mmCIF file of C-alpha atoms in Angstrom:
data_model
loop_
_atom_site.group_PDB
_atom_site.id
_atom_site.type_symbol
_atom_site.label_atom_id
_atom_site.label_comp_id
_atom_site.label_asym_id
_atom_site.label_seq_id
_atom_site.Cartn_x
_atom_site.Cartn_y
_atom_site.Cartn_z
ATOM 1 C CA GLY F 1 32.226 6.291 -0.153
ATOM 2 C CA ARG F 2 35.271 7.441 -2.232
ATOM 3 C CA HIS F 3 33.675 10.938 -2.963
ATOM 4 C CA THR F 4 33.116 11.475 0.768
ATOM 5 C CA HIS F 5 36.497 10.812 1.668
ATOM 6 C CA PHE F 6 37.834 12.942 -1.152
ATOM 7 C CA GLN F 7 35.906 15.779 0.066
ATOM 8 C CA SER F 8 37.047 15.411 3.657
ATOM 9 C CA SER F 9 40.706 15.267 2.576
ATOM 10 C CA LEU F 10 40.160 18.499 0.602
ATOM 11 C CA SER F 11 38.568 20.406 3.507
ATOM 12 C CA LEU F 12 41.058 19.145 5.878
ATOM 13 C CA VAL F 13 44.012 20.535 3.854
ATOM 14 C CA MET F 14 42.165 23.688 3.124
ATOM 15 C CA SER F 15 41.569 24.296 6.760
ATOM 16 C CA ARG F 16 45.468 24.066 7.362
ATOM 17 C CA GLN F 17 46.300 26.944 4.992
ATOM 18 C CA PRO F 18 47.473 30.344 6.367
ATOM 19 C CA SER F 19 44.944 33.108 5.603
ATOM 20 C CA THR F 20 47.369 35.316 3.939
ATOM 21 C CA SER F 21 47.855 36.826 0.488
ATOM 22 C CA GLN F 22 50.640 34.344 -0.037
ATOM 23 C CA ALA F 23 48.146 31.465 0.632
ATOM 24 C CA THR F 24 48.612 28.480 -1.731
ATOM 25 C CA SER F 25 46.650 28.716 -4.973
ATOM 26 C CA SER F 26 43.444 26.579 -5.296
ATOM 27 C CA THR F 27 45.051 24.667 -8.090
ATOM 28 C CA ASP F 28 47.994 23.709 -5.566
ATOM 29 C CA LEU F 29 45.296 22.816 -2.898
ATOM 30 C CA TRP F 30 43.564 20.397 -5.405
ATOM 31 C CA LYS F 31 46.833 18.764 -6.093
ATOM 32 C CA ILE F 32 47.604 18.471 -2.541
ATOM 33 C CA ALA F 33 44.030 16.813 -1.955
ATOM 34 C CA GLN F 34 44.487 14.496 -4.663
ATOM 35 C CA TYR F 35 48.123 13.401 -3.465
ATOM 36 C CA GLN F 36 46.276 12.850 -0.051
ATOM 37 C CA VAL F 37 43.667 10.400 -1.521
ATOM 38 C CA SER F 38 46.106 8.493 -3.624
ATOM 39 C CA LYS F 39 48.481 8.199 -0.600
ATOM 40 C CA ASP F 40 45.402 6.977 1.626
ATOM 41 C CA LYS F 41 44.700 4.221 -1.288
ATOM 42 C CA THR F 42 48.169 2.782 -0.815
ATOM 43 C CA LYS F 43 47.815 2.261 2.731
ATOM 44 C CA GLU F 44 48.029 -1.371 3.706
ATOM 45 C CA PRO F 45 45.160 -2.896 6.134
ATOM 46 C CA ASP F 46 46.406 -3.913 9.484
ATOM 47 C CA GLU F 47 46.167 -7.550 9.757
ATOM 48 C CA ARG F 48 45.896 -9.473 12.863
ATOM 49 C CA THR F 49 45.646 -13.110 13.880
ATOM 50 C CA VAL F 50 43.525 -14.491 16.781
ATOM 51 C CA LEU F 51 43.831 -18.218 17.384
ATOM 52 C CA PHE F 52 41.111 -19.987 19.625
ATOM 53 C CA VAL F 53 41.895 -23.130 21.266
ATOM 54 C CA GLY F 54 40.248 -24.850 24.297
ATOM 55 C CA SER F 55 37.639 -27.414 25.710
ATOM 56 C CA GLU F 56 35.589 -29.399 23.388
ATOM 57 C CA ASN F 57 31.963 -28.072 23.141
ATOM 58 C CA GLY F 58 33.425 -25.223 25.385
ATOM 59 C CA GLY F 59 31.583 -22.482 23.104
ATOM 60 C CA LYS F 60 34.810 -21.198 21.004
ATOM 61 C CA SER F 61 32.592 -21.059 17.741
ATOM 62 C CA SER F 62 29.805 -19.213 19.555
ATOM 63 C CA VAL F 63 32.151 -16.554 21.077
ATOM 64 C CA ILE F 64 33.464 -16.200 17.610
ATOM 65 C CA GLN F 65 30.095 -15.915 15.801
ATOM 66 C CA HIS F 66 29.165 -13.392 18.519
ATOM 67 C CA PHE F 67 31.885 -11.380 17.958
ATOM 68 C CA LEU F 68 31.618 -11.298 14.535
ATOM 69 C CA ASN F 69 27.822 -10.420 14.807
ATOM 70 C CA ARG F 70 26.824 -13.581 13.020
ATOM 71 C CA ASP F 71 23.526 -15.298 13.923
ATOM 72 C CA THR F 72 24.400 -18.640 12.144
ATOM 73 C CA SER F 73 23.905 -21.787 14.225
ATOM 74 C CA THR F 74 27.351 -23.404 15.145
ATOM 75 C CA LYS F 75 28.206 -26.973 14.551
ATOM 76 C CA PRO F 76 31.091 -28.829 16.348
ATOM 77 C CA THR F 77 34.401 -27.907 14.933
ATOM 78 C CA VAL F 78 36.239 -30.942 13.334
ATOM 79 C CA ALA F 79 40.009 -29.839 13.149
ATOM 80 C CA LEU F 80 41.124 -26.362 12.256
ATOM 81 C CA GLU F 81 38.600 -23.745 11.042
ATOM 82 C CA TYR F 82 39.398 -20.374 9.566
ATOM 83 C CA THR F 83 37.050 -17.324 9.173
ATOM 84 C CA TYR F 84 37.821 -13.441 9.251
ATOM 85 C CA GLY F 85 36.342 -10.194 10.161
ATOM 86 C CA ARG F 86 36.985 -6.750 8.799
ATOM 87 C CA LYS F 87 36.584 -3.331 10.210
ATOM 88 C CA GLU F 88 36.606 0.068 8.611
ATOM 89 C CA ARG F 89 39.043 2.549 10.013
ATOM 90 C CA GLU F 90 37.509 5.624 11.363
ATOM 91 C CA HIS F 91 37.901 8.453 8.667
ATOM 92 C CA ASP F 92 39.682 5.965 6.352
ATOM 93 C CA VAL F 93 38.976 3.968 3.358
ATOM 94 C CA VAL F 94 41.069 1.045 4.441
ATOM 95 C CA LYS F 95 39.434 -1.910 6.183
ATOM 96 C CA ASP F 96 41.602 -3.831 8.722
ATOM 97 C CA ILE F 97 41.266 -7.507 8.723
ATOM 98 C CA ALA F 98 41.223 -10.071 11.639
ATOM 99 C CA HIS F 99 41.984 -13.589 10.789
ATOM 100 C CA MET F 100 40.269 -15.803 13.051
ATOM 101 C CA TRP F 101 41.525 -19.580 13.620
ATOM 102 C CA GLU F 102 39.736 -22.032 15.805
ATOM 103 C CA LEU F 103 41.200 -25.455 16.848
ATOM 104 C CA GLY F 104 38.511 -28.280 17.451
ATOM 105 C CA GLY F 105 38.723 -31.405 19.111
ATOM 106 C CA GLY F 106 40.069 -30.142 22.592
ATOM 107 C CA THR F 107 43.606 -31.414 22.863
ATOM 108 C CA GLU F 108 43.448 -34.020 20.059
ATOM 109 C CA LEU F 109 44.950 -32.056 17.365
ATOM 110 C CA ALA F 110 47.078 -29.717 19.306
ATOM 111 C CA ASN F 111 50.022 -29.893 16.859
ATOM 112 C CA LEU F 112 47.852 -28.017 14.272
ATOM 113 C CA VAL F 113 48.644 -24.760 15.897
ATOM 114 C CA GLU F 114 51.739 -24.724 13.713
ATOM 115 C CA VAL F 115 49.278 -23.626 10.764
ATOM 116 C CA PRO F 116 48.252 -20.280 12.243
ATOM 117 C CA ILE F 117 51.515 -19.603 14.460
ATOM 118 C CA THR F 118 54.102 -18.548 11.940
ATOM 119 C CA ALA F 119 56.767 -16.103 11.472
ATOM 120 C CA GLN F 120 54.411 -14.051 9.227
ATOM 121 C CA THR F 121 51.732 -13.839 12.001
ATOM 122 C CA ILE F 122 53.539 -13.897 15.228
ATOM 123 C CA LYS F 123 54.094 -10.048 15.549
ATOM 124 C CA SER F 124 50.246 -9.584 15.375
ATOM 125 C CA LEU F 125 49.028 -12.822 17.048
ATOM 126 C CA SER F 126 46.976 -13.256 20.133
ATOM 127 C CA VAL F 127 45.678 -16.358 21.673
ATOM 128 C CA VAL F 128 42.254 -17.177 23.379
ATOM 129 C CA LEU F 129 42.069 -20.315 25.780
ATOM 130 C CA VAL F 130 38.460 -21.205 25.988
ATOM 131 C CA LEU F 131 37.598 -23.283 29.025
ATOM 132 C CA ASP F 132 34.152 -24.755 29.870
ATOM 133 C CA LEU F 133 33.425 -23.899 33.565
ATOM 134 C CA GLY F 134 30.508 -26.256 33.568
ATOM 135 C CA LYS F 135 33.070 -29.237 33.326
ATOM 136 C CA PRO F 136 35.867 -28.917 35.864
ATOM 137 C CA GLU F 137 37.062 -32.484 35.439
ATOM 138 C CA GLY F 138 39.860 -32.617 33.094
ATOM 139 C CA MET F 139 40.045 -28.742 32.746
ATOM 140 C CA TRP F 140 43.468 -28.589 34.167
ATOM 141 C CA ASN F 141 44.858 -31.150 31.532
ATOM 142 C CA ILE F 142 43.152 -29.550 28.716
ATOM 143 C CA ALA F 143 44.518 -25.896 29.911
ATOM 144 C CA THR F 144 48.135 -27.112 30.487
ATOM 145 C CA THR F 145 48.365 -29.321 27.353
ATOM 146 C CA LEU F 146 47.081 -26.574 24.951
ATOM 147 C CA LEU F 147 49.196 -23.790 26.497
ATOM 148 C CA ASP F 148 52.316 -26.173 26.121
ATOM 149 C CA ALA F 149 51.461 -26.633 22.455
ATOM 150 C CA VAL F 150 51.048 -23.026 21.943
ATOM 151 C CA SER F 151 54.241 -22.147 23.949
ATOM 152 C CA ILE F 152 56.511 -24.869 22.004
ATOM 153 C CA ARG F 153 55.227 -23.716 18.647
ATOM 154 C CA ILE F 154 55.833 -19.913 19.762
ATOM 155 C CA LYS F 155 59.369 -20.763 20.710
ATOM 156 C CA LYS F 156 60.156 -22.780 17.639
ATOM 157 C CA VAL F 157 59.014 -19.800 15.358
ATOM 158 C CA MET F 158 61.162 -17.296 17.742
ATOM 159 C CA ASP F 159 64.248 -19.477 17.740
ATOM 160 C CA ASP F 160 64.037 -19.712 13.785
ATOM 161 C CA LEU F 161 63.781 -15.972 13.661
ATOM 162 C CA SER F 162 66.488 -15.316 16.112
ATOM 163 C CA ARG F 163 68.726 -17.499 13.807
ATOM 164 C CA ARG F 164 67.985 -15.093 11.044
ATOM 165 C CA ASP F 165 69.055 -12.191 13.309
ATOM 166 C CA SER F 166 65.404 -11.067 13.448
ATOM 167 C CA LYS F 167 64.952 -8.384 16.346
ATOM 168 C CA LEU F 168 61.149 -9.461 16.582
ATOM 169 C CA PRO F 169 61.725 -12.191 19.190
ATOM 170 C CA SER F 170 63.418 -9.636 21.607
ATOM 171 C CA TYR F 171 60.691 -7.116 20.873
ATOM 172 C CA LEU F 172 57.861 -9.501 21.672
ATOM 173 C CA GLN F 173 59.636 -10.524 25.022
ATOM 174 C CA LYS F 174 60.127 -7.027 26.036
ATOM 175 C CA LYS F 175 56.359 -6.036 25.199
ATOM 176 C CA ALA F 176 55.207 -9.279 27.137
ATOM 177 C CA ARG F 177 57.316 -8.001 30.294
ATOM 178 C CA ALA F 178 55.979 -4.611 29.883
ATOM 179 C CA ARG F 179 52.171 -6.008 29.778
ATOM 180 C CA PHE F 180 53.021 -7.881 32.959
ATOM 181 C CA GLY F 181 54.681 -5.023 34.801
ATOM 182 C CA GLU F 182 58.489 -4.327 35.004
ATOM 183 C CA ASP F 183 58.197 -3.649 38.572
ATOM 184 C CA HIS F 184 55.886 -6.470 39.516
ATOM 185 C CA PRO F 185 56.981 -8.479 42.730
ATOM 186 C CA ASP F 186 56.486 -11.736 40.699
ATOM 187 C CA LYS F 187 58.511 -10.834 37.601
ATOM 188 C CA ASP F 188 61.300 -13.189 38.109
ATOM 189 C CA MET F 189 58.684 -16.195 38.961
ATOM 190 C CA VAL F 190 56.539 -16.138 35.922
ATOM 191 C CA ARG F 191 57.262 -16.650 32.324
ATOM 192 C CA PRO F 192 54.771 -14.607 30.350
ATOM 193 C CA LEU F 193 53.621 -15.931 26.715
ATOM 194 C CA PRO F 194 55.278 -13.473 24.328
ATOM 195 C CA VAL F 195 52.044 -12.950 22.666
ATOM 196 C CA PRO F 196 48.729 -11.598 24.279
ATOM 197 C CA LEU F 197 46.726 -14.368 25.736
ATOM 198 C CA LEU F 198 43.327 -14.395 27.203
ATOM 199 C CA ILE F 199 41.969 -17.353 29.395
ATOM 200 C CA LEU F 200 38.331 -17.413 28.823
ATOM 201 C CA GLY F 201 35.928 -19.165 31.175
ATOM 202 C CA THR F 202 32.631 -19.968 29.279
ATOM 203 C CA LYS F 203 29.263 -21.159 30.704
ATOM 204 C CA TYR F 204 29.548 -19.020 33.923
ATOM 205 C CA ASP F 205 25.811 -19.686 34.537
ATOM 206 C CA GLU F 206 26.813 -23.580 35.020
ATOM 207 C CA PHE F 207 29.670 -22.509 37.107
ATOM 208 C CA GLN F 208 27.392 -20.644 39.534
ATOM 209 C CA MET F 209 25.425 -23.848 40.285
ATOM 210 C CA LEU F 210 28.388 -25.501 41.753
ATOM 211 C CA GLU F 211 29.236 -25.573 45.538
ATOM 212 C CA SER F 212 31.574 -22.827 47.006
ATOM 213 C CA GLU F 213 34.599 -24.653 47.837
ATOM 214 C CA PRO F 214 34.840 -26.268 44.008
ATOM 215 C CA ARG F 215 34.277 -22.657 42.725
ATOM 216 C CA LYS F 216 36.805 -21.216 45.022
ATOM 217 C CA MET F 217 39.534 -23.939 43.839
ATOM 218 C CA MET F 218 38.693 -23.535 40.167
ATOM 219 C CA CYS F 219 39.074 -19.556 40.445
ATOM 220 C CA ARG F 220 42.431 -19.897 42.362
ATOM 221 C CA ALA F 221 43.822 -22.634 40.029
ATOM 222 C CA LEU F 222 42.876 -20.483 36.880
ATOM 223 C CA ARG F 223 44.238 -17.424 38.548
ATOM 224 C CA PHE F 224 47.507 -18.978 38.967
ATOM 225 C CA LEU F 225 47.533 -20.443 35.374
ATOM 226 C CA ALA F 226 46.846 -16.986 34.103
ATOM 227 C CA HIS F 227 49.421 -15.403 36.280
ATOM 228 C CA MET F 228 52.231 -17.678 35.510
ATOM 229 C CA HIS F 229 51.659 -17.372 31.748
ATOM 230 C CA GLY F 230 50.894 -13.357 31.639
ATOM 231 C CA ALA F 231 47.360 -13.773 30.743
ATOM 232 C CA ILE F 232 43.939 -12.019 31.297
ATOM 233 C CA LEU F 233 41.480 -14.120 32.969
ATOM 234 C CA MET F 234 37.892 -13.557 32.160
ATOM 235 C CA PHE F 235 34.409 -15.453 32.641
ATOM 236 C CA THR F 236 31.528 -15.131 30.435
ATOM 237 C CA SER F 237 28.210 -16.760 29.677
ATOM 238 C CA GLN F 238 25.988 -16.620 26.385
ATOM 239 C CA LYS F 239 23.091 -15.990 28.929
ATOM 240 C CA GLU F 240 24.460 -12.716 30.283
ATOM 241 C CA SER F 241 24.772 -9.990 27.728
ATOM 242 C CA ASN F 242 26.912 -7.709 29.992
ATOM 243 C CA LEU F 243 29.566 -10.461 30.354
ATOM 244 C CA MET F 244 29.277 -11.340 26.496
ATOM 245 C CA GLY F 245 29.776 -7.473 25.878
ATOM 246 C CA ARG F 246 32.958 -7.336 28.064
ATOM 247 C CA CYS F 247 34.215 -10.458 26.199
ATOM 248 C CA ARG F 248 33.534 -8.830 22.706
ATOM 249 C CA ALA F 249 35.232 -5.693 23.871
ATOM 250 C CA GLN F 250 38.487 -7.812 24.812
ATOM 251 C CA LEU F 251 38.392 -9.586 21.528
ATOM 252 C CA ALA F 252 37.839 -6.327 19.510
ATOM 253 C CA HIS F 253 41.052 -5.072 21.205
ATOM 254 C CA PHE F 254 43.008 -8.206 20.138
ATOM 255 C CA ALA F 255 41.569 -8.240 16.665
ATOM 256 C CA PHE F 256 41.504 -4.508 15.700
ATOM 257 C CA LYS F 257 43.491 -2.961 18.733
ATOM 258 C CA LEU F 258 40.402 -1.046 19.942
ATOM 259 C CA PRO F 259 40.884 0.425 23.422
ATOM 260 C CA PHE F 260 39.738 -1.723 26.330
ATOM 261 C CA HIS F 261 40.629 -0.934 29.934
ATOM 262 C CA VAL F 262 39.403 -2.729 33.167
ATOM 263 C CA LYS F 263 38.728 -0.303 35.851
ATOM 264 C CA THR F 264 38.173 -2.843 38.552
ATOM 265 C CA PRO F 265 39.616 -6.324 38.742
ATOM 266 C CA TYR F 266 37.329 -9.053 40.178
ATOM 267 C CA PHE F 267 39.045 -11.890 42.268
ATOM 268 C CA ASP F 268 36.204 -13.174 44.337
ATOM 269 C CA HIS F 269 34.988 -16.596 43.291
ATOM 270 C CA SER F 270 31.315 -15.636 43.967
ATOM 271 C CA LYS F 271 31.422 -13.135 40.779
ATOM 272 C CA PRO F 272 32.531 -13.437 37.372
ATOM 273 C CA MET F 273 36.454 -13.172 37.275
ATOM 274 C CA MET F 274 37.943 -10.327 35.395
ATOM 275 C CA VAL F 275 41.820 -10.187 36.065
ATOM 276 C CA PRO F 276 43.877 -8.234 33.692
ATOM 277 C CA VAL F 277 47.656 -9.124 32.980
ATOM 278 C CA GLY F 278 49.800 -8.587 36.170
ATOM 279 C CA ALA F 279 46.905 -7.379 38.241
ATOM 280 C CA ASP F 280 47.280 -10.475 40.401
ATOM 281 C CA THR F 281 49.983 -11.561 42.685
ATOM 282 C CA LEU F 282 51.240 -15.157 43.999
ATOM 283 C CA THR F 283 50.753 -13.877 47.373
ATOM 284 C CA GLY F 284 47.070 -12.996 46.612
ATOM 285 C CA ILE F 285 46.446 -16.449 44.952
ATOM 286 C CA GLY F 286 47.867 -18.113 47.792
ATOM 287 C CA ALA F 287 49.496 -21.797 48.104
ATOM 288 C CA PRO F 288 47.500 -24.643 46.738
ATOM 289 C CA PRO F 289 45.631 -26.897 49.280
ATOM 290 C CA GLN F 290 47.525 -29.847 50.480
ATOM 291 C CA SER F 291 47.472 -32.778 48.276
ATOM 292 C CA SER F 292 48.781 -36.330 47.893
ATOM 293 C CA ALA F 293 51.042 -35.348 44.998
ATOM 294 C CA VAL F 294 54.292 -36.343 46.682
ATOM 295 C CA SER F 295 56.328 -36.094 43.571
ATOM 296 C CA ALA F 296 55.362 -32.513 42.884
ATOM 297 C CA ARG F 297 58.614 -30.316 42.647
ATOM 298 C CA THR F 298 57.094 -27.118 41.122
ATOM 299 C CA PRO F 299 54.292 -24.813 42.044
ATOM 300 C CA MET F 300 52.652 -25.903 38.693
ATOM 301 C CA ASP F 301 53.066 -29.710 40.036
ATOM 302 C CA LEU F 302 51.682 -28.741 43.385
ATOM 303 C CA TRP F 303 48.525 -26.895 41.891
ATOM 304 C CA LYS F 304 47.856 -29.655 39.283
ATOM 305 C CA GLY F 305 47.999 -32.215 42.305
ATOM 306 C CA ALA F 306 45.475 -30.239 44.475
ATOM 307 C CA TYR F 307 43.238 -29.440 41.536
ATOM 308 C CA GLU F 308 42.943 -33.000 40.332
ATOM 309 C CA GLN F 309 42.619 -34.336 43.917
ATOM 310 C CA MET F 310 39.383 -32.085 44.093
ATOM 311 C CA PHE F 311 38.178 -32.888 40.450
ATOM 312 C CA PRO F 312 39.590 -36.506 39.605
ATOM 313 C CA LYS F 313 39.405 -37.117 35.929
ATOM 314 C CA SER F 314 36.544 -39.397 35.052
ATOM 315 C CA GLU F 315 37.227 -42.653 33.131
ATOM 316 C CA LYS F 316 35.566 -41.030 30.159
ATOM 317 C CA THR F 317 38.339 -38.076 30.131
ATOM 318 C CA MET F 318 41.095 -40.621 30.942
ATOM 319 C CA LYS F 319 40.280 -42.544 27.892
ATOM 320 C CA GLY F 320 39.777 -39.717 25.866
ATOM 321 C CA GLU F 321 36.221 -40.928 24.654
ATOM 322 C CA GLU F 322 34.850 -37.442 25.403
ATOM 323 C CA SER F 323 35.332 -36.436 21.905
ATOM 324 C CA VAL F 324 32.542 -37.569 19.384
ATOM 325 C CA ASP F 325 33.411 -36.944 15.874
ATOM 326 C CA PRO F 326 30.605 -34.989 14.412
ATOM 327 C CA GLY F 327 31.695 -35.949 11.050
ATOM 328 C CA ARG F 328 30.734 -39.643 11.867
ATOM 329 C CA ASP F 329 27.361 -38.516 13.241
ATOM 330 C CA PRO F 330 24.385 -40.162 11.455
ATOM 331 C CA GLU F 331 22.430 -36.982 12.097
ATOM 332 C CA TYR F 332 24.653 -35.188 9.431
ATOM 333 C CA ALA F 333 24.906 -38.057 7.235
ATOM 334 C CA GLU F 334 25.202 -37.254 3.328
ATOM 335 C CA ARG F 335 26.854 -39.519 0.814
ATOM 336 C CA ALA F 336 28.682 -36.936 -1.293
ATOM 337 C CA VAL F 337 29.679 -34.753 1.679
ATOM 338 C CA ASP F 338 30.874 -38.142 3.693
ATOM 339 C CA THR F 339 33.144 -39.072 0.788
ATOM 340 C CA LYS F 340 34.812 -35.764 0.603
ATOM 341 C CA TYR F 341 34.924 -35.754 4.246
ATOM 342 C CA GLU F 342 36.768 -39.106 4.276
ATOM 343 C CA LYS F 343 39.245 -37.844 1.810
ATOM 344 C CA LYS F 344 39.870 -34.757 3.999
ATOM 345 C CA LEU F 345 40.534 -36.843 7.030
ATOM 346 C CA LEU F 346 43.133 -39.066 4.878
ATOM 347 C CA GLU F 347 44.796 -35.675 3.916
ATOM 348 C CA LEU F 348 44.801 -34.485 7.482
ATOM 349 C CA GLU F 349 46.333 -37.755 8.872
ATOM 350 C CA LYS F 350 49.021 -37.255 6.108
ATOM 351 C CA PHE F 351 49.589 -33.715 7.183
ATOM 352 C CA GLN F 352 49.802 -34.616 10.811
ATOM 353 C CA LYS F 353 52.413 -37.293 9.906
ATOM 354 C CA GLN F 354 54.509 -34.594 8.188
ATOM 355 C CA VAL F 355 54.110 -32.261 11.155
ATOM 356 C CA GLU F 356 55.338 -34.819 13.481
ATOM 357 C CA ARG F 357 58.158 -35.890 11.195
ATOM 358 C CA ARG F 358 59.201 -32.281 10.701
ATOM 359 C CA ALA F 359 59.100 -31.962 14.620
ATOM 360 C CA ARG F 360 61.414 -34.880 15.092
ATOM 361 C CA GLU F 361 63.879 -33.609 12.508
ATOM 362 C CA ASN F 362 63.890 -30.235 14.170
ATOM 363 C CA ARG F 363 64.699 -31.535 17.791
#
């Protein structure tokens, strides 16, 4: 508590004093200790933001709950949900805060990323793209749509900051290049996201049930996406505690800057992927298999064509009927709640229209 901290401050200051006759008097030591404690009280908590986007029912909420040590059962996220975590600093009274945002609905509400990605949050922002490895069909589209939405919003925020002569955009770009590696052979080919990015493949236990070739294709395609965006690639499963532990350590690094180092990257499609930023190469990933995507003009298009040839989108995915709105599920029917829910939906619709109008005005 406060008293313990005060005592430790005092003993720390006393231990630094010279053992000569000119040593500072006990009164002065007491003043120094009081000053140290009052200085600590004015310390600001470190606030960081982590944004989770990704596959619908892909396990985003479960990953967040596990990270925050909460056992509550999760329900589908309707739009954009917020929670937070706090952590005491070692030998300190200050508690650092991690703001956790979760975008629900897969790609349906991608424009809502503008709520957590702002000029105030961008310096301490990290993004987690959660992909359901048990549903390879449509995964490429989900990943690229959400990565594009995040990239566009970050660019807009950074452009606005640059117009105000802020040095933050160039600082973030420099940090992103440093994370990837200034001497990396692919440095001129990739465009790292200016903020830390984790591509998290969930339901690894379901992924293992797939045939070898589909698994190999998914791994190579995800390695390519992660590499091109300067991301970490990691596979996890709720059923494997060692993988969840690794995931939790990575999130703790994003949320509270706790150290996390990967000694051995895993590129083998028969093992859970773990590829740190800049550990891969385009040569190591290799070219995509030949596909009928004749109009492909970029490596991204070639990979999209090859991936979607092996995993054609189902009609369900094409029509966007995958998303079942939990707010309309009769299982959760409650009159008072439903009335509020309908009101919130109208507010959300109004908000979305405002967002779209602002986007058009800023073009």
